[in-house]
Coordinates of C-alpha atoms in Angstrom, one line a residue:
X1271 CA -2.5 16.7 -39.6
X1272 CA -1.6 20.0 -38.5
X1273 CA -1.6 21.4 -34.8
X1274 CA -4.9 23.5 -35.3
X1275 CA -6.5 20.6 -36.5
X1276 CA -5.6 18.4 -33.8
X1277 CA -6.5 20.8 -31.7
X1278 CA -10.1 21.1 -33.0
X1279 CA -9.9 17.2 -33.2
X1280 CA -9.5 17.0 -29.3
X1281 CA -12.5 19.8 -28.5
X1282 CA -15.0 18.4 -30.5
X1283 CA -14.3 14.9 -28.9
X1284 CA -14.1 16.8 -25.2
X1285 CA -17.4 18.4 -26.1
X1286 CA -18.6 15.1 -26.6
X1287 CA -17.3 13.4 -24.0
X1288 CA -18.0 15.7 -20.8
X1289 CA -21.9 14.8 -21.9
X1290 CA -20.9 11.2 -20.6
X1291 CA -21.0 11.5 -17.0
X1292 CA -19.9 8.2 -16.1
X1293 CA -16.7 9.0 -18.2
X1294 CA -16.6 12.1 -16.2
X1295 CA -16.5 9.9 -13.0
X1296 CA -13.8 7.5 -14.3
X1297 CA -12.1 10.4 -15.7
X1298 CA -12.1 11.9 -12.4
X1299 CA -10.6 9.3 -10.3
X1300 CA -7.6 7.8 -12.7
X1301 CA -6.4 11.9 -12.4
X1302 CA -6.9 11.4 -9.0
X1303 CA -5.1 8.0 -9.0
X1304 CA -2.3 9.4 -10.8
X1305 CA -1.7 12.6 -8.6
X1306 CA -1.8 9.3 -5.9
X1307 CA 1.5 8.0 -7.7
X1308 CA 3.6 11.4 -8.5
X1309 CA 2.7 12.0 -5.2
X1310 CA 3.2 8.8 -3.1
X1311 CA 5.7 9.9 -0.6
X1312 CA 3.0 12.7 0.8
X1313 CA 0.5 10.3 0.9
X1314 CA 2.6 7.0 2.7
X1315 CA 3.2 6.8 6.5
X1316 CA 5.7 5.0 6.0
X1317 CA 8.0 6.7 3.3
X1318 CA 10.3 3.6 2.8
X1319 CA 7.8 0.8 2.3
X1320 CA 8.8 -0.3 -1.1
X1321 CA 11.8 -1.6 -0.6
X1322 CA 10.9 -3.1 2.9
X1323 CA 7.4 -4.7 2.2
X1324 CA 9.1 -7.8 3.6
X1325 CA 11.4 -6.7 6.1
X1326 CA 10.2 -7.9 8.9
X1327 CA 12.3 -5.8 11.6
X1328 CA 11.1 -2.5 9.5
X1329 CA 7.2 -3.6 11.2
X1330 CA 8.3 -4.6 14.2
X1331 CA 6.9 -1.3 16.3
X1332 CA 3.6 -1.8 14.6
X1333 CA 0.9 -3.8 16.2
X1334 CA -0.2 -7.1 15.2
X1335 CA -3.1 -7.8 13.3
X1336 CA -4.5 -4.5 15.1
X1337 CA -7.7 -2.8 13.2
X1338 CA -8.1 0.7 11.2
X1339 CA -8.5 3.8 13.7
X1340 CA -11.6 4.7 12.6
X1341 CA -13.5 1.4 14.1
X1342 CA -13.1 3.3 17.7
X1343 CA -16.3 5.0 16.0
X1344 CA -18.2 2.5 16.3
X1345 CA -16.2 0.6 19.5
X1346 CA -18.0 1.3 23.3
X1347 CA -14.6 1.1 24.6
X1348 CA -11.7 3.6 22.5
X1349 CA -8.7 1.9 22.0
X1350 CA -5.5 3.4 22.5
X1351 CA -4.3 4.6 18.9
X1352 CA -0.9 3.8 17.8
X1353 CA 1.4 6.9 18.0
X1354 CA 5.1 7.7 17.3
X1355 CA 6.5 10.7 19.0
X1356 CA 10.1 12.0 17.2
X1357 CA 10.9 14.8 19.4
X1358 CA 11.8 14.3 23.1
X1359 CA 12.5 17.3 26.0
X1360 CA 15.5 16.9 26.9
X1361 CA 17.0 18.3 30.1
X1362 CA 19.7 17.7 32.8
X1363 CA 18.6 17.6 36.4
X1364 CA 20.1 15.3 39.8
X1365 CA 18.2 12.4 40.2
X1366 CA 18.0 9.8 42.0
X1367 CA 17.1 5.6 41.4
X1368 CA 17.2 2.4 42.4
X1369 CA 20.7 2.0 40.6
X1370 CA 21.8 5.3 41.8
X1371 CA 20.4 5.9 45.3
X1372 CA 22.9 8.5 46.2
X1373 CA 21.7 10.4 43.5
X1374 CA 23.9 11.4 40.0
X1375 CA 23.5 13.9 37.0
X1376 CA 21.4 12.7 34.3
X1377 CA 20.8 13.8 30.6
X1378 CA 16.7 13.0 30.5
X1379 CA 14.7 12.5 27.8
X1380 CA 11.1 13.1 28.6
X1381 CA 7.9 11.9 26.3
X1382 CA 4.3 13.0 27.2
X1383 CA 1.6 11.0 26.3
X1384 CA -1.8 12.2 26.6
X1385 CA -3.4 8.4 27.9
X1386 CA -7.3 9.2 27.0
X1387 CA -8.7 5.6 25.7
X1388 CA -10.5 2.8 27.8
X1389 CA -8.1 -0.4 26.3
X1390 CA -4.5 0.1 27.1
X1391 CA -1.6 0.2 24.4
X1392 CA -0.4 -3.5 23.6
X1393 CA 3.3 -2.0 23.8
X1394 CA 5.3 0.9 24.4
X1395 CA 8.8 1.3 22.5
X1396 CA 11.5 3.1 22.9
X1397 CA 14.4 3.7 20.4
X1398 CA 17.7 5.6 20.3
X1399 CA 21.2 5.6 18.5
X1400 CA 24.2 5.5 20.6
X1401 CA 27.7 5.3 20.4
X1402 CA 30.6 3.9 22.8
X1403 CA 29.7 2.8 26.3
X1404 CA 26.4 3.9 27.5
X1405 CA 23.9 3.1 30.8
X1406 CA 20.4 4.4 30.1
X1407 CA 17.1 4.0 32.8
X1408 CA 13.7 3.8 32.1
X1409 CA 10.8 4.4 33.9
X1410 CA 7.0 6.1 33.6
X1411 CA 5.1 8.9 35.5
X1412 CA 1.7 8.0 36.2
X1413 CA -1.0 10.7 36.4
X1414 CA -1.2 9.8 40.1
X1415 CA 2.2 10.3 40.8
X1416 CA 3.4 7.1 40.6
X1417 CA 7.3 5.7 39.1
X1418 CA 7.3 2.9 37.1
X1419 CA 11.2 1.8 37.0
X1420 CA 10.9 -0.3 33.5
X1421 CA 14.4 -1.4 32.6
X1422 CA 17.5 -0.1 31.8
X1423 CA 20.1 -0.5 28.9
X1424 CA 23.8 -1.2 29.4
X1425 CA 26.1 -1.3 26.3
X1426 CA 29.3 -0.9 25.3
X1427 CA 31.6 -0.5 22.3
X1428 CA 28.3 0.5 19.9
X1429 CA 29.3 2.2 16.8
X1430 CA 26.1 4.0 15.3
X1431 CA 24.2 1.3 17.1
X1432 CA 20.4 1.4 16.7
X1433 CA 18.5 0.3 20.2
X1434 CA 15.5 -0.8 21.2
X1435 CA 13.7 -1.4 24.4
X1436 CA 10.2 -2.8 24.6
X1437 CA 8.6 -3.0 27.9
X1438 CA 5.7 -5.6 26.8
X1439 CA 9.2 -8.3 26.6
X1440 CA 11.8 -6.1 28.0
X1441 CA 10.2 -4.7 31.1
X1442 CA 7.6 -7.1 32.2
X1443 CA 9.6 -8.4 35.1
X1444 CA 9.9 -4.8 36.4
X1445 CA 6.4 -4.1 36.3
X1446 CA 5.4 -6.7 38.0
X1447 CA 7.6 -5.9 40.9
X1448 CA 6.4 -2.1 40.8
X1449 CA 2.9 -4.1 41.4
X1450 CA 3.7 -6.4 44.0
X1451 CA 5.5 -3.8 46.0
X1452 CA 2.5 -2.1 46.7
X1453 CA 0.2 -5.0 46.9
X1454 CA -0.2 -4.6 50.5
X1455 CA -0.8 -0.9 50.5
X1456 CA -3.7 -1.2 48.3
X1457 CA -4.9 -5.3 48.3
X1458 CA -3.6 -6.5 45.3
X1459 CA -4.2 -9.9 44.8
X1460 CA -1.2 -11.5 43.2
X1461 CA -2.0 -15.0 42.3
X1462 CA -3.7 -14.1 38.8
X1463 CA -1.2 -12.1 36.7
X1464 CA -0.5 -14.9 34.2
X1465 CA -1.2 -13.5 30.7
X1466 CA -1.3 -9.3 31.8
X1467 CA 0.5 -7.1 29.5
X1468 CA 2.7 -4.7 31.6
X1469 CA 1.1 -1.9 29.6
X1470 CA -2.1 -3.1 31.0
X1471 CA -0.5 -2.6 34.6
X1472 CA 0.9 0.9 33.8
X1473 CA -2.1 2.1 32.4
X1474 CA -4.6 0.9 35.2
X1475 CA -5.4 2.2 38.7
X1476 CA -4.1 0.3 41.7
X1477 CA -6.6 -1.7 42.8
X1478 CA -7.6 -4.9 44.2
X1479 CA -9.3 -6.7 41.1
X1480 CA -6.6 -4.5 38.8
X1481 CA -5.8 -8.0 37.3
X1482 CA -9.3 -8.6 36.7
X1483 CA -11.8 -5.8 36.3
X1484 CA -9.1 -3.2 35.5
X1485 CA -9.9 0.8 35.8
X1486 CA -8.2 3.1 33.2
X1487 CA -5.6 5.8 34.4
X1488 CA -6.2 8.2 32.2
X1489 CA -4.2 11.7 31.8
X1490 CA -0.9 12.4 30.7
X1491 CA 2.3 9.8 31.5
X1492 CA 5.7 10.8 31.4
X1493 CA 8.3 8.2 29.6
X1494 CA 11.7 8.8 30.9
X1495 CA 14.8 7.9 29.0
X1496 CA 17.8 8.9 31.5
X1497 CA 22.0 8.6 31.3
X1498 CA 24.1 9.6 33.5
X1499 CA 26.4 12.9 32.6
X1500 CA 29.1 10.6 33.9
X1501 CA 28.6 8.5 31.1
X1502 CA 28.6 11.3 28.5
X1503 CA 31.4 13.1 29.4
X1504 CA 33.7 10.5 28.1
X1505 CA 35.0 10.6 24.8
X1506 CA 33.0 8.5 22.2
X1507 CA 29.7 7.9 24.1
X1508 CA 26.5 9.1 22.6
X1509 CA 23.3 9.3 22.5
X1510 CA 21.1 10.7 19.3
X1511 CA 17.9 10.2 17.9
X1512 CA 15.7 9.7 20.9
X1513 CA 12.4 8.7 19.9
X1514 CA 9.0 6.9 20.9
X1515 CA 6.3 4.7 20.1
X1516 CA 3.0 3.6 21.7
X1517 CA 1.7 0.5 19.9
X1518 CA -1.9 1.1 19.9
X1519 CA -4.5 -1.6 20.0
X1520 CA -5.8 0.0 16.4
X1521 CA -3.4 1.7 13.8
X1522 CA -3.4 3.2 10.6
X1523 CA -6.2 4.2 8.2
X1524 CA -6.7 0.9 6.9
X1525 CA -5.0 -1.0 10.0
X1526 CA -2.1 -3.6 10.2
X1527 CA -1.8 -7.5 9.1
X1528 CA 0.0 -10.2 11.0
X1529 CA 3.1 -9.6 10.1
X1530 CA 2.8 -5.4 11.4
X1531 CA 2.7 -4.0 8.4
X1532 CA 0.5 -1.2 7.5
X1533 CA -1.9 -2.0 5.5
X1534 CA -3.0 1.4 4.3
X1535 CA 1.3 1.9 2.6
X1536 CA 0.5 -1.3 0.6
X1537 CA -2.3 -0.2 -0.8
X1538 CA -1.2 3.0 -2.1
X1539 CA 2.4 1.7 -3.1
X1540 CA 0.3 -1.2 -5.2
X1541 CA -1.6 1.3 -7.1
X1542 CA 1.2 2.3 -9.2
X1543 CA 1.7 -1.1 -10.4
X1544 CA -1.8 -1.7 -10.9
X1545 CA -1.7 1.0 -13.2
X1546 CA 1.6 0.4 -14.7
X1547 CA 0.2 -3.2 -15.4
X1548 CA -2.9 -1.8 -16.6
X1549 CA -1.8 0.5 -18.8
X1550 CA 1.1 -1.3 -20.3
X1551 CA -0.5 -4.3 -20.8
X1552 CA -3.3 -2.6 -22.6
X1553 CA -1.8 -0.2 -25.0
X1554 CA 0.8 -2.3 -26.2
X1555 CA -1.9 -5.2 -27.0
X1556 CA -4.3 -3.3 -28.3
X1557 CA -2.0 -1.7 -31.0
X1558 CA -0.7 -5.2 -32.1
X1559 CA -3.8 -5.9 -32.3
X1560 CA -4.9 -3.2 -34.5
X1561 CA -2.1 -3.0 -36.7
X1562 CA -2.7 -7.0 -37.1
X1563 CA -6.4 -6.7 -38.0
X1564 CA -5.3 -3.9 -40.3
X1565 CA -2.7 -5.8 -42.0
X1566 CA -4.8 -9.1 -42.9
X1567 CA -7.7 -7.1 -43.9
X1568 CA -5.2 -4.7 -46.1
X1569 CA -3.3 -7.7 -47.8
X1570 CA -6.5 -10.0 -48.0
X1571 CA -6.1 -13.8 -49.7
X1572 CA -3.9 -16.2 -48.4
X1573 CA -2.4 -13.6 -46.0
X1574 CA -5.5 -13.0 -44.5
X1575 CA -6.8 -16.5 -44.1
X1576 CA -3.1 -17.4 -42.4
X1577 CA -3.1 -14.4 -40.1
X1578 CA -7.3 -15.3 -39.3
X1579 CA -5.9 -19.2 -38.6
X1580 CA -3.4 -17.7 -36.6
X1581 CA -5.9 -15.6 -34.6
X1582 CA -8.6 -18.3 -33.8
X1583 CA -5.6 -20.5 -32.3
X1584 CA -5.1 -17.6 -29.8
X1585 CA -8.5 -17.0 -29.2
X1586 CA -9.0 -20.4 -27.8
X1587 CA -6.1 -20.2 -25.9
X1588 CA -7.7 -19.9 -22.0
X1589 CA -5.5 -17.3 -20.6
X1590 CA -5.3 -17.8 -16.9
X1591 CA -4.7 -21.5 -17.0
X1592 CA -1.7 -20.7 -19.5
X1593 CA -0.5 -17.6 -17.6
X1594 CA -0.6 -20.4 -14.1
X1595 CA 1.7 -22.7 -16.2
X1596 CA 3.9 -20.1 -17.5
X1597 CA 4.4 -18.7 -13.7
X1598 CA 5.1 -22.1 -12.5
X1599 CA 7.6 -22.7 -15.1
X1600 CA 9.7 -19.3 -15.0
X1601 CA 10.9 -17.2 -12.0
X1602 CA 7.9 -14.9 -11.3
X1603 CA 8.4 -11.5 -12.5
X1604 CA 6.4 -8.3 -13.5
X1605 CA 8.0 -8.3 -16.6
X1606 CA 7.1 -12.3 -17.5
X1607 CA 3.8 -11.1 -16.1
X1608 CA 3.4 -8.0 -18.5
X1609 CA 4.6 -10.1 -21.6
X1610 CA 2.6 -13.0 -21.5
X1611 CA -0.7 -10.9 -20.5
X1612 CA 0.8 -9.0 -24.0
X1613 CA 0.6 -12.4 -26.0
X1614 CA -2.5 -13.4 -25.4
X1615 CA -4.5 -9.9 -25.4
X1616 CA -4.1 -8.8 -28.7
X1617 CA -6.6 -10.8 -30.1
X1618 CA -9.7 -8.5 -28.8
X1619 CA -10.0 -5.7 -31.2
X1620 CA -8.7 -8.0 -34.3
X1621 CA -12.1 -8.7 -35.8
X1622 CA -13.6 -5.2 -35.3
X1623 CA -10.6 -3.4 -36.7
X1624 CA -10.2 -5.9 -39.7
X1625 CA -13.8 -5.7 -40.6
X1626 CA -13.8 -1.9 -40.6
X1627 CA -10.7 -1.7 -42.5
X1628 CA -12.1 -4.2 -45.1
X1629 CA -14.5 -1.4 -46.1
X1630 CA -11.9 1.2 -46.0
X1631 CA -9.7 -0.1 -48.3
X1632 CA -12.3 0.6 -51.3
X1633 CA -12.8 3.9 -50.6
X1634 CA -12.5 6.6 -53.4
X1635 CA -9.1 8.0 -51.4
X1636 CA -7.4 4.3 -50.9
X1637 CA -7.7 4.0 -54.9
X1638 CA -6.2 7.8 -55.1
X1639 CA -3.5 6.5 -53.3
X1640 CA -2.7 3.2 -55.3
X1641 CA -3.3 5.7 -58.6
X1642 CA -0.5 7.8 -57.1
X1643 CA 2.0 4.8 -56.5
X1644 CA 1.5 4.6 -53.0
X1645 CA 2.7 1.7 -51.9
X1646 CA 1.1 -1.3 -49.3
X1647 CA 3.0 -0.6 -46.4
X1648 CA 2.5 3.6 -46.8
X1649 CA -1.6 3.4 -47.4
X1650 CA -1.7 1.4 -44.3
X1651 CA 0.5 3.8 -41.7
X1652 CA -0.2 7.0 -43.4
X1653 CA -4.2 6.1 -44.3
X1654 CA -5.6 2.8 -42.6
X1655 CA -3.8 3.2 -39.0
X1656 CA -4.5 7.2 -38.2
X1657 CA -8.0 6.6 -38.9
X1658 CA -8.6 3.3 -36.5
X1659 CA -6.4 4.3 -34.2
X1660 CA -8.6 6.8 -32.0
X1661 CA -10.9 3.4 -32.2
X1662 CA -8.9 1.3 -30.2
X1663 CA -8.6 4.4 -27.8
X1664 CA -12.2 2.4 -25.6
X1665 CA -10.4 -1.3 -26.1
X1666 CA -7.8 -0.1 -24.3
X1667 CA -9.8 1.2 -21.3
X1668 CA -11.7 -1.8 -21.7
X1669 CA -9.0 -4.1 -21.5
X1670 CA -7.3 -2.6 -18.1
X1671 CA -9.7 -4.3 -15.6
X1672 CA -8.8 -7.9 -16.8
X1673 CA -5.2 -7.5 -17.0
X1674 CA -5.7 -6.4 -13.3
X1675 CA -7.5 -8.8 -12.8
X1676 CA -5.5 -12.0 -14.2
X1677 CA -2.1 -10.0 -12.0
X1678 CA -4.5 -10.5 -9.2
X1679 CA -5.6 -13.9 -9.9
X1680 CA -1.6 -15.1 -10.3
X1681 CA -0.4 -13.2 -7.4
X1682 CA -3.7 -14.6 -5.1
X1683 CA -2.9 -18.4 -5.9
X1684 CA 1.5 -17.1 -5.0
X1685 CA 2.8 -17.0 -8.9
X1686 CA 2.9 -13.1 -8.9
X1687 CA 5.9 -11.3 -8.2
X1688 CA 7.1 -11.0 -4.6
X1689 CA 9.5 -8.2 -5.1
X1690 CA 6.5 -6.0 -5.6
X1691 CA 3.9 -4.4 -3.6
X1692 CA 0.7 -5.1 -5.7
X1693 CA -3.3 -5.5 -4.3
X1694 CA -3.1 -9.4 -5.2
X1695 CA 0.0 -10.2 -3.3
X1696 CA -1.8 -8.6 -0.4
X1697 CA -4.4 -10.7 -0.6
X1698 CA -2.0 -13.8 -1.4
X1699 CA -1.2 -13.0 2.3
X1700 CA -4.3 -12.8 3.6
X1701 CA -4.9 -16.2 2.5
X1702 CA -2.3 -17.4 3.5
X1703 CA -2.7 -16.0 7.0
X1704 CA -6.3 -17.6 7.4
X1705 CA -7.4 -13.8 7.6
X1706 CA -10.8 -14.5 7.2
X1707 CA -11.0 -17.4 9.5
X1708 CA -9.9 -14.9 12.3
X1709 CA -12.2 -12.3 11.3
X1710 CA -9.5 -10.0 10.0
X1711 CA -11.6 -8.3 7.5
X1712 CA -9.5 -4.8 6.9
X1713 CA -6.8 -7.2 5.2
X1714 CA -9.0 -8.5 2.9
X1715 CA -12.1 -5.8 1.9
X1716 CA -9.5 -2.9 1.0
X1717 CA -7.6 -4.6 -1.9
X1718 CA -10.8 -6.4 -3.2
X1719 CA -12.4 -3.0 -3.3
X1720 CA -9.2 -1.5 -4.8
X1721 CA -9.4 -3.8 -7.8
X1722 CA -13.3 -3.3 -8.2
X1723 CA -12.9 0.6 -8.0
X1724 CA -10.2 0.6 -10.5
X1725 CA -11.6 -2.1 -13.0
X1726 CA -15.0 0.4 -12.7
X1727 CA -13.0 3.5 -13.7
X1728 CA -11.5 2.4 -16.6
X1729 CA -14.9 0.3 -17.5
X1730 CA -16.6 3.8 -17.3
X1731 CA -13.7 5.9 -19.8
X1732 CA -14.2 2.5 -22.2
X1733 CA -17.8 2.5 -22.5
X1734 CA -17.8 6.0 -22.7
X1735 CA -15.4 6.2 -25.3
X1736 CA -17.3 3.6 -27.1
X1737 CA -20.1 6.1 -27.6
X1738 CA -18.7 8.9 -28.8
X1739 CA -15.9 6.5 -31.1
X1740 CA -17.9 4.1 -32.9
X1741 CA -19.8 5.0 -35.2
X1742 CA -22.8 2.5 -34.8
X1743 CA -23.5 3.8 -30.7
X1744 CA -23.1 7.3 -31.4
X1745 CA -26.4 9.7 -29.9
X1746 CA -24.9 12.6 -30.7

């Protein structure tokens, strides 16, 4: 078949085909899916989350178990959102502090952040990189003026160290002495502080019931990272990479599980394996499967009764209970997955191909063939195949949903594989979390909907493929 022909091939089924509006829709979102994957890094907030899925320290900023953003819509109180702030002022300026109350140089590193929410952060983080011997302070500005001294870091012989100070574990003790040495001034009451975050303290006015009925401070707080030039002036001693986070009480687009991770990363890092699996999975099947109902129609006798004996044994295979054994037995892996999803799926377009190709085989141009010397194996590439190929083009659309679907199924009973991101392992987790006993429902509706919205796209292509390919449901 030459190009022009092809060519006119592809418009006439296009022309078809953009009748077919549901096809249009699921045509629509798998290009959309697919600029998804090329693109994935613009579209993660978290660029390395495929190869840390499982790393728990990579999460450990994140909040736990915190809800999507968006619910502060439909929340009376807002919840602080969580926030990461990369660039710091930085400045040197005399200072003065409870370790330093003569006063010393300091290199400070000042965050502002704009405090405008009724629920106070859960935690606020700060990390830096330093080398050599280093002393670092920290403390808050309130919008009333007030200095929260938080904690302080002392190191030594750090070679490209990564650090990290919390003040929810780190800096509770100092809080709660910023609190009690103004209790008198303002008629704190002391005696019920058990269970109050420190960010709960920082981010409250001064009040009496402050433990109980607490007010929110809002306006902008200063976080203060700040080393003495003493300290820098020696050879060796650093300090790079200043940087901050606010652990909000809600994060992310799709919010964050129990073990911190975002949610909303795992969902579009899975979608290239649910399409890889999909797809794979599909294709390959479906063409053994053609080729196979091709062949035993083609050859007929006892080559077709063997290959049709062969068939019914597969057909009654049930899948998922094979496919549970299979992942029990072997090491779970994608590619164990992929393969045995392969042997069992080939069977679906068997009888519809092999029927079709029984009447093909007596046509006028089959007997030209065999009158020409053509031989078994050439009428069956070169005439049978090209023509019940674009056929198989809807079993193949057809057939992504249910391979999804059985990956799922594995990965949600813990026999898929866990060096993967993929929309079942996510939900393995859920599971296993008890997510829906605690209410947790942004762990579990996004992947569920996932699967749905891509087993309907490729449903859509197949059926409308179907129409336009088969000769029996063509309108048109």
């Amino acid at each position: 078949m030459s190009l022009k022909d092809t060519a006119y091939r592809f418009k006439e089924f296009w022309d078809d085909f953009r009748r077919e509006k549901a096809g249009l829709v699921g045509l629509g979102i798998l290009l959309f899916c697919l600029l998804v994957v090329i693109f994935e890094p613009v579209f993660l907030p978290y660029k390395d989350v495929n190869g840390n899925w499982r790393n728990i320290s990579y999460w450990e900023d994140n909040t736990r178990a915190a809800p999507p953003v968006w619910t502060n819509l439909f929340s009376a109180k807002k919840s602080a959102v969580t926030v990461q702030i990369d660039e710091a002022l930085v400045k040197e300026e005399f200072t003065k502090s409870e370790r330093y109350p003569a006063g010393i140089d300091m290199r400070v590193y000042s965050f502002e952040y704009e405090y405008k929410y009724d629920l106070a952060p859960v935690d606020i983080i700060l990390r830096t990189v330093a080398d050599g011997n280093i002393n670092m302070d920290i403390d808050v500005i309130r919008p009333d003026g007030q200095v929260v001294y938080v904690g302080s870091y002392t190191e030594s012989g750090m070679q490209n160290t990564s650090l990290r100070f919390s003040i929810d574990t780190e800096g509770r003790s100092n809080v709660m002495n910023f609190v009690r040495e103004r209790s008198s001034e303002f008629g704190i009451n002391m005696s019920n502080t058990i269970g109050v975050r420190p960010t709960n303290i920082i981010f409250s006015e001064l009040a009496s019931d402050m433990f109980r009925a607490r007010t929110p401070l809002k306006g902008t707080y200063t976080i203060r990272a700040k080393v003495p030039m003493t300290t820098l002036n020696v050879a060796g001693n650093n300090v790079d990479d200043v940087m901050l986070v606010v652990s909000g009480r809600v994060s992310g687009i799709l919010g964050t599980d129990t073990s911190k991770r975002d949610l909303f990363s795992g969902i579009i890092a899975g979608l290239k394996w649910a399409l890889f699996i999909g797809l794979i999975t599909s294709i390959i099947s479906v063409l053994i499967g053609v080729m196979y109902g091709i062949i035993s129609a083609y050859f007929g006798g006892f080559v077709d009764t063997s290959m049709s004996f062969i068939w019914e044994i597969f057909v009654s295979v049930p899948v998922l209970p094979v496919l549970i054994v299979m992942s029990a037995i072997f090491k779970p892996s994608i590619w164990i997955i992929i393969a045995s999803l392969i042997v069992f799926s080939w069977v679906g377009p068997v009888k519809t191909v092999r029927s079709m190709a029984l009447q093909m085989k007596e046509e006028t141009y089959i007997e030209a063939a065999k009158a020409l010397g053509a031989g078994k194996w050439r009428i069956i590439f070169k005439h049978l195949a090209p023509l019940l190929l674009p056929y198989s083009f809807a079993n193949m659309a057809l057939a992504v949903p249910s391979t999804i679907i059985f990956e799922a199924s594995l990965s949600l009973l813990g026999l898929g594989d866990p060096t993967i991101i993929t929309w079942g392992q996510i939900l393995h987790d859920a599971q296993s979390s008890g997510a829906t006993l605690n209410g947790l429902w942004w762990w579990i509706v996004p992947p569920g909907l996932f699967i749905a919205v891509m087993g309907m796209t490729f449903a859509f292509l197949g059926f409308a493929m179907d129409k336009i390919l088969h000769p029996k449901l063509r309108t048109r």
